[in-house]
Tab-separated table of C-alpha atoms in Angstrom:
chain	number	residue	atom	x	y	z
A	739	UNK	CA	79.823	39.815	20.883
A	740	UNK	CA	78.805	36.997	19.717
A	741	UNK	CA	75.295	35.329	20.423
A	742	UNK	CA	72.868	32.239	19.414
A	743	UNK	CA	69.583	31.306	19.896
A	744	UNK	CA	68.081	28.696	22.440
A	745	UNK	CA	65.349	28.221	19.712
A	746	UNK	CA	62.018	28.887	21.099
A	747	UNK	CA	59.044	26.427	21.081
A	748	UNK	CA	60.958	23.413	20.232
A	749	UNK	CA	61.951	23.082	24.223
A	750	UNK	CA	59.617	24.879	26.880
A	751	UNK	CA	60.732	24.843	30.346
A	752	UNK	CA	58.563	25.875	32.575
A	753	UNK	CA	59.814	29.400	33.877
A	754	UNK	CA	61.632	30.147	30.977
A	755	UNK	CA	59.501	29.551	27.980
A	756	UNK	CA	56.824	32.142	26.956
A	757	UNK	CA	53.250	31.475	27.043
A	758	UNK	CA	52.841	32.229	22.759
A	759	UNK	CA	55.396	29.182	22.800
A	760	UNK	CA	52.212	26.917	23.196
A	761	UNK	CA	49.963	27.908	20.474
A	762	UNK	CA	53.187	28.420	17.893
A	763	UNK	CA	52.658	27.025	14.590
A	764	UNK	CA	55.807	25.907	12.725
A	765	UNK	CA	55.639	28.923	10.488
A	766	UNK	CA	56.465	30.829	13.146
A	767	UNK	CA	59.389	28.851	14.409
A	768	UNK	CA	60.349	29.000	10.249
A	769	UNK	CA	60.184	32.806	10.269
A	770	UNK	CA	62.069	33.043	13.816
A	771	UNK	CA	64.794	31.078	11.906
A	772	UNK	CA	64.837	33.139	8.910
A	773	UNK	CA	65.160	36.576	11.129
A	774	UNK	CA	67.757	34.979	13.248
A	775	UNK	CA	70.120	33.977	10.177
A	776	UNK	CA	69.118	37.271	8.374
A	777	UNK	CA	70.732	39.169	11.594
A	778	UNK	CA	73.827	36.979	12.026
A	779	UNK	CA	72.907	35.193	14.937
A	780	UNK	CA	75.367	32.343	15.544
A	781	UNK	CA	73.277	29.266	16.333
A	782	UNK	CA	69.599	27.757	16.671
A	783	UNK	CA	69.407	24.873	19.272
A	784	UNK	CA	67.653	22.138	19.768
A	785	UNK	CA	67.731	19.346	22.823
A	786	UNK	CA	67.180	15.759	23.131
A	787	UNK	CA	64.887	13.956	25.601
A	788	UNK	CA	62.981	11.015	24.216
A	789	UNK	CA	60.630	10.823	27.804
A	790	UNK	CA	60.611	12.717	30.316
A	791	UNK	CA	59.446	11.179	33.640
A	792	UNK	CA	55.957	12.484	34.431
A	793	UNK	CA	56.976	13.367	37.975
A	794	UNK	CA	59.832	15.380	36.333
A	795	UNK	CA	57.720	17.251	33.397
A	796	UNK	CA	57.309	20.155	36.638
A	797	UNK	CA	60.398	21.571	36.550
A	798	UNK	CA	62.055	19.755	33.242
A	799	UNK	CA	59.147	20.597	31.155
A	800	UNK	CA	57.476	17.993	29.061
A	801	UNK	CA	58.270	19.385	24.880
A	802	UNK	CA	61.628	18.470	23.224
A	803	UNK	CA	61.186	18.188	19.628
A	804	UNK	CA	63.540	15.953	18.116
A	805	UNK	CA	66.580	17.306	17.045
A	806	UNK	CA	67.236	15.608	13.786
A	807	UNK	CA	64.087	16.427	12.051
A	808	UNK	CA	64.173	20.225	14.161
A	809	UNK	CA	66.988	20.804	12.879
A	810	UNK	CA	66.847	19.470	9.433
A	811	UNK	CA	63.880	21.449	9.103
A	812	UNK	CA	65.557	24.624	10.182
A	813	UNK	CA	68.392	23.907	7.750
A	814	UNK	CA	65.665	24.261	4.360
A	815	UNK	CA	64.702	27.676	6.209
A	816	UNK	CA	67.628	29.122	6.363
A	817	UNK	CA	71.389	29.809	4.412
A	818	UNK	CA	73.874	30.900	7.192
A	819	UNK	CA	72.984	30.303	10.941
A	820	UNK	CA	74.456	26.924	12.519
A	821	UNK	CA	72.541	24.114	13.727
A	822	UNK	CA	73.341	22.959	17.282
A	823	UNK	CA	72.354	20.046	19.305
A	824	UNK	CA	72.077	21.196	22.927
A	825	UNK	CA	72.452	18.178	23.693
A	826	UNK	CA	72.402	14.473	21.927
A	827	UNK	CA	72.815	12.199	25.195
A	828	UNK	CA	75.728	9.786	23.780
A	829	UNK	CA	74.478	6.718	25.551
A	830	UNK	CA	71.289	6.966	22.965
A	831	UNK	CA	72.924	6.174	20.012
A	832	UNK	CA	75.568	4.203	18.951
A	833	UNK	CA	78.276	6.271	17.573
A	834	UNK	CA	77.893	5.415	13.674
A	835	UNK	CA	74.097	6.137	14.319
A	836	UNK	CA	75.301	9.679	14.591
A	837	UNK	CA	77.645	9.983	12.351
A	838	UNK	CA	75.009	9.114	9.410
A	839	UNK	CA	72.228	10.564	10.869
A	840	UNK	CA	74.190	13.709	12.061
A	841	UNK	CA	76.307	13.845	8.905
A	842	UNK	CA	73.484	13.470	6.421
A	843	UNK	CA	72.205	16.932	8.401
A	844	UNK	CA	75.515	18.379	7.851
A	845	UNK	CA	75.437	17.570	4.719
A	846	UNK	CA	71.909	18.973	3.384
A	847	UNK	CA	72.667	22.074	5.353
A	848	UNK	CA	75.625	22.596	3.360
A	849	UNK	CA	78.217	22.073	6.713
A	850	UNK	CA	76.273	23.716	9.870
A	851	UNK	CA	76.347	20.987	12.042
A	852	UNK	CA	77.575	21.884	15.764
A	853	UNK	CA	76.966	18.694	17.703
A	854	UNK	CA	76.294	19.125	21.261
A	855	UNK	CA	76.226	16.283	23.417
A	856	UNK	CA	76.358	14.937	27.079
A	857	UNK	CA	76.187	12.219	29.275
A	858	UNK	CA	72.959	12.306	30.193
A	859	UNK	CA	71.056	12.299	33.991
A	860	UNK	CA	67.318	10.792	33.535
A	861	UNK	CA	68.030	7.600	34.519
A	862	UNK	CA	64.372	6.136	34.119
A	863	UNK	CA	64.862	7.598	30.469
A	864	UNK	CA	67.852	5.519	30.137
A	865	UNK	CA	66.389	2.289	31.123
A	866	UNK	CA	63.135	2.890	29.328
A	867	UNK	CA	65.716	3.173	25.776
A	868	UNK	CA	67.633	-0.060	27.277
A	869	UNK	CA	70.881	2.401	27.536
A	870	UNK	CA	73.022	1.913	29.952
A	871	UNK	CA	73.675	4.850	32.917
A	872	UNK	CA	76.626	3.236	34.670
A	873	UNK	CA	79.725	4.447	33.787
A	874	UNK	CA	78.189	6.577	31.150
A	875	UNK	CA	81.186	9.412	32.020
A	876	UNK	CA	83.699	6.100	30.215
A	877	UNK	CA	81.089	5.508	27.716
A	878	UNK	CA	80.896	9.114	26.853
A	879	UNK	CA	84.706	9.458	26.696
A	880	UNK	CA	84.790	6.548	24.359
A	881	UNK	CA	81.606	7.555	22.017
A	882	UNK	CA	83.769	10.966	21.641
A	883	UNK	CA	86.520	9.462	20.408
A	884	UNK	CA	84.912	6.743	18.109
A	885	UNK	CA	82.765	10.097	16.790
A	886	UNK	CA	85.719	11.964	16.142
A	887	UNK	CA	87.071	9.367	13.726
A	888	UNK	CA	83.462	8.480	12.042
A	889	UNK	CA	81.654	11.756	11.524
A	890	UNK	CA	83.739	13.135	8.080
A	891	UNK	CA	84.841	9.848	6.676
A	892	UNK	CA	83.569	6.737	4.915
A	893	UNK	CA	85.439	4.152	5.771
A	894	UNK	CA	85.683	4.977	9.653
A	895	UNK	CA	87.384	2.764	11.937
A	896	UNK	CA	87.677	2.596	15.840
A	897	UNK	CA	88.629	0.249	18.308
A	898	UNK	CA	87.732	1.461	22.459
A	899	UNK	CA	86.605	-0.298	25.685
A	900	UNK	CA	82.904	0.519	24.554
A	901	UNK	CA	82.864	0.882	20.533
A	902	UNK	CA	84.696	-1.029	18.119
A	903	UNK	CA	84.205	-0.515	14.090
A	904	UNK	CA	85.902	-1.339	11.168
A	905	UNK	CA	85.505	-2.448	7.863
A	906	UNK	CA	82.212	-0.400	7.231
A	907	UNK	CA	80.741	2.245	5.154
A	908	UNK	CA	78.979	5.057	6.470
A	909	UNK	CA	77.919	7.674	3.190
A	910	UNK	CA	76.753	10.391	3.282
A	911	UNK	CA	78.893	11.276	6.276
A	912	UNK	CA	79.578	15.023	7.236
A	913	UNK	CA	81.123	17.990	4.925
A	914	UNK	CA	82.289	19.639	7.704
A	915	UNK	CA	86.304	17.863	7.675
A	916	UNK	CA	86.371	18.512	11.644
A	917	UNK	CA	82.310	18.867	13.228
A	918	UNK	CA	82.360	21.213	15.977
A	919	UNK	CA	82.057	19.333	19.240
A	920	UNK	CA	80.347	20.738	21.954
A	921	UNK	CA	80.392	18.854	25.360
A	922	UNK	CA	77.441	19.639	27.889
A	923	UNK	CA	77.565	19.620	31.621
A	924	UNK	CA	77.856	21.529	34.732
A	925	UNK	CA	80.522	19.499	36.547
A	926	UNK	CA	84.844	20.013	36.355
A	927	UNK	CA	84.353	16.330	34.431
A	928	UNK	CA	82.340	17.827	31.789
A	929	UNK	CA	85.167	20.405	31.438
A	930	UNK	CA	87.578	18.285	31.319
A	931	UNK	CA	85.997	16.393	28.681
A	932	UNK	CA	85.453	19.289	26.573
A	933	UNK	CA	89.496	20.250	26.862
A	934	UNK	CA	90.271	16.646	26.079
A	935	UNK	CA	87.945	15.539	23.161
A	936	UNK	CA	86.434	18.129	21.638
A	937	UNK	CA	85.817	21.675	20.403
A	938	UNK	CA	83.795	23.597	23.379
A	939	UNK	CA	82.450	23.785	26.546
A	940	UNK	CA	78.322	24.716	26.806
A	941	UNK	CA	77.726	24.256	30.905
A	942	UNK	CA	74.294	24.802	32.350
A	943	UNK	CA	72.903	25.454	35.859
A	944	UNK	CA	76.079	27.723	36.942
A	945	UNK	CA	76.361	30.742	37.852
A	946	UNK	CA	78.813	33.354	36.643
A	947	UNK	CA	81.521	32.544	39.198
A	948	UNK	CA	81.461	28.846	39.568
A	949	UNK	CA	81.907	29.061	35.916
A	950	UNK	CA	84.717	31.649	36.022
A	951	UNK	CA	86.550	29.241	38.927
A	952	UNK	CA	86.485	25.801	36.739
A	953	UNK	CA	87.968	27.958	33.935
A	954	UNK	CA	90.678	28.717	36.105
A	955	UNK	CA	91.250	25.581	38.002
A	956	UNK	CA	91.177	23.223	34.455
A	957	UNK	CA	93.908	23.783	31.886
A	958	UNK	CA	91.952	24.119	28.214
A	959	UNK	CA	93.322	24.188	24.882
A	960	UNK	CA	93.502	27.444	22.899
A	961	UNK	CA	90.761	27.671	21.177
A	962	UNK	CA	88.222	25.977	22.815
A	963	UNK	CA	84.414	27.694	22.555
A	964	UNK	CA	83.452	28.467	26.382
A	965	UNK	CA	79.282	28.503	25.139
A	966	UNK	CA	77.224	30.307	28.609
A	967	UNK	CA	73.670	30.882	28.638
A	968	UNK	CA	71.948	33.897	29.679
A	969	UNK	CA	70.552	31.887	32.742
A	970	UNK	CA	66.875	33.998	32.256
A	971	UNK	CA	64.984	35.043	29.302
A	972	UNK	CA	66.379	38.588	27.961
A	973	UNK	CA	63.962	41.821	27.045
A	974	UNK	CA	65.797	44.271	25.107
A	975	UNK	CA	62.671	46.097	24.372
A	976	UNK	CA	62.066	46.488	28.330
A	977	UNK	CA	65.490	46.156	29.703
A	978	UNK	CA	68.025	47.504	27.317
A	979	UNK	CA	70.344	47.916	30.629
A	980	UNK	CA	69.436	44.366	32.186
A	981	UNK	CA	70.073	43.486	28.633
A	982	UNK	CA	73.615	44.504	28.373
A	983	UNK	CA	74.811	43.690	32.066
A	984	UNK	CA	73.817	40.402	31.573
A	985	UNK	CA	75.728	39.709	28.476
A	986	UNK	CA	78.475	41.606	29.667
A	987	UNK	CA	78.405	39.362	33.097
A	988	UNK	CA	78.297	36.477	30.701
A	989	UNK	CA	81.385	37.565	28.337
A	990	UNK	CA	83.157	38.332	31.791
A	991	UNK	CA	82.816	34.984	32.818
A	992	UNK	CA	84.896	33.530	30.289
A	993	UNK	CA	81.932	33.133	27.182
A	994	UNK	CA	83.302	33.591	23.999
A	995	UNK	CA	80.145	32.611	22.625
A	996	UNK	CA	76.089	33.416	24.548
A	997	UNK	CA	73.222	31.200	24.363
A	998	UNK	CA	70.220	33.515	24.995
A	999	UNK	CA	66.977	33.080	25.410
A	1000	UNK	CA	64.060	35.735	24.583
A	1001	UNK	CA	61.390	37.236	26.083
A	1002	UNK	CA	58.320	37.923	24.007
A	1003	UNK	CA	54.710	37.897	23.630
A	1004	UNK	CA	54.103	36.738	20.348
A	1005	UNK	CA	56.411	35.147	17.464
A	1006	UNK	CA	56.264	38.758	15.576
A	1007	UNK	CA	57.166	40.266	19.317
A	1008	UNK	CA	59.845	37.983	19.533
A	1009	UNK	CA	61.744	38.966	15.865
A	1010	UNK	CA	61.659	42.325	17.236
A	1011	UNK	CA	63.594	41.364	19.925
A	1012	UNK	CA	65.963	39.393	17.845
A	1013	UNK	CA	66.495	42.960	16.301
A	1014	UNK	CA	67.159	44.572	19.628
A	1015	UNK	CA	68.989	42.016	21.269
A	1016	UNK	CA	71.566	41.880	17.781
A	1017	UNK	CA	72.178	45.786	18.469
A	1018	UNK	CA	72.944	45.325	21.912
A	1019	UNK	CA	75.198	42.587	21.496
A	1020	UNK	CA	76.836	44.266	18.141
A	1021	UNK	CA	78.036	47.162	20.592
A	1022	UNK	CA	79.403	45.346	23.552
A	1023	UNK	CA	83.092	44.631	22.944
């Protein structure tokens, strides 16, 4: 089975973060990395929220590092691992904004780049950046496709209802000749919008078999990454047989690729679990 990380301390939701995840230093976020990537973990995530709504910080939580430096860091701390946005909100940036930024980080990580991204819901954050949050589902749709001919070229050009480009040079730009595309969401749209533009599928806030009925209902290409979450922080030292139903619920589902995220008292605690958890997942087929 495959499995990544949802990186600890770089995101902390209440309910689902740890309480070490407060007091971490970034050596300890450095040596998380290095275990994870030593193992063969898949991914390390990081999300993007410029503001979050005081009212909202409750149940959102309040710390999102940025992704670009996150990540960039991550990349210097490590050889193999991939480094995944989860998610860049699309109505943020223009699209050539992330192809430099994004492709200068695939670039100095030698082509680990998964880009994540999404529409986006926090509408005060939206009108705080001046983005707009109508029709952000036709804005998305055309950011995807003006992304997918910017992010590995230099000379990119684009004409859509929402982007037009042409006649510019964008260097670096991404290694990578295709950068995996992962589209965010927990609606059929966000589905569809995976099968249509891109590369995978990471939904959030769905249980196992509303998941397992949009898979059935939307026709996706061959191919495509279905990326699930655990849903709960996992405890292989605890719960080796919570562990392993829950990953095998997931992988029934339809993932052909886990998110999880660890339980753990302390950063050493939690690269013991990364150990654990590894094993577990190495023997489920």
């Amino acid at each position: 089975m495959r499995i990544g990380l949802s990186s600890p301390v770089v995101v902390q939701v209440p309910g689902i973060a740890s309480e070490w995840e407060r007091f971490a230093s970034i050596e300890d976020l450095a040596s998380i990395a290095d275990v994870a990537d030593r193992l063969g973990y898949e991914f390390l995530t990081c999300s993007e929220h410029v503001a979050i709504p005081s009212a909202d910080a409750e149940t959102r939580g309040a710390v999102y590092w940025d992704p670009l430096p996150t990540l960039g860091f991550l990349a210097a701390r490590t050889v193999k691992i991939k480094l995944a946005t989860s998610v860049l909100v699309l109505g943020y940036h223009h699209p050539l904004e992330i192809a430099k930024r994004y492709g200068t980080l695939d670039r100095v990580s030698s082509g680990r780049l998964v880009l994540g991204v999404g529409i986006g819901s926090l509408a005060a954050e939206f009108e705080l950046l001046g983005a707009r949050f109508d029709k952000r589902g036709a804005r998305a749709d055309d950011a995807l496709r003006a992304l997918r001919a910017a992010l590995s070229t230099e000379s990119p050009a684009y004409e859509g209802p929402f982007h037009s480009f042409s006649g510019m040079t964008v260097l670096p730009h991404a290694v990578q000749p295709r950068v995996p595309i992962w589209v965010g969401g927990r609606s059929v749209q966000s589905l569809r919008r995976a099968a249509r533009f891109a590369d995978g599928w990471m939904p959030f806030g769905l249980d196992a078999s509303q998941i397992a009925r949009l898979l059935h209902d939307v026709e996706t290409p061959a191919g495509l990454e279905v990326v699930l979450g655990t849903g709960r922080p996992l405890d292989p030292e605890k719960d080796d047989g919570g562990t392993r139903r829950c990953l095998h619920d997931v992988s029934a589902a339809g993932a052909t690729v886990v998110t999880c995220t660890v339980a753990a008292r302390s950063a050493e605690h939690y690269c013991a679990q990364l150990s654990l958890l590894k094993d577990i997942a190495n023997s489920i087929e």
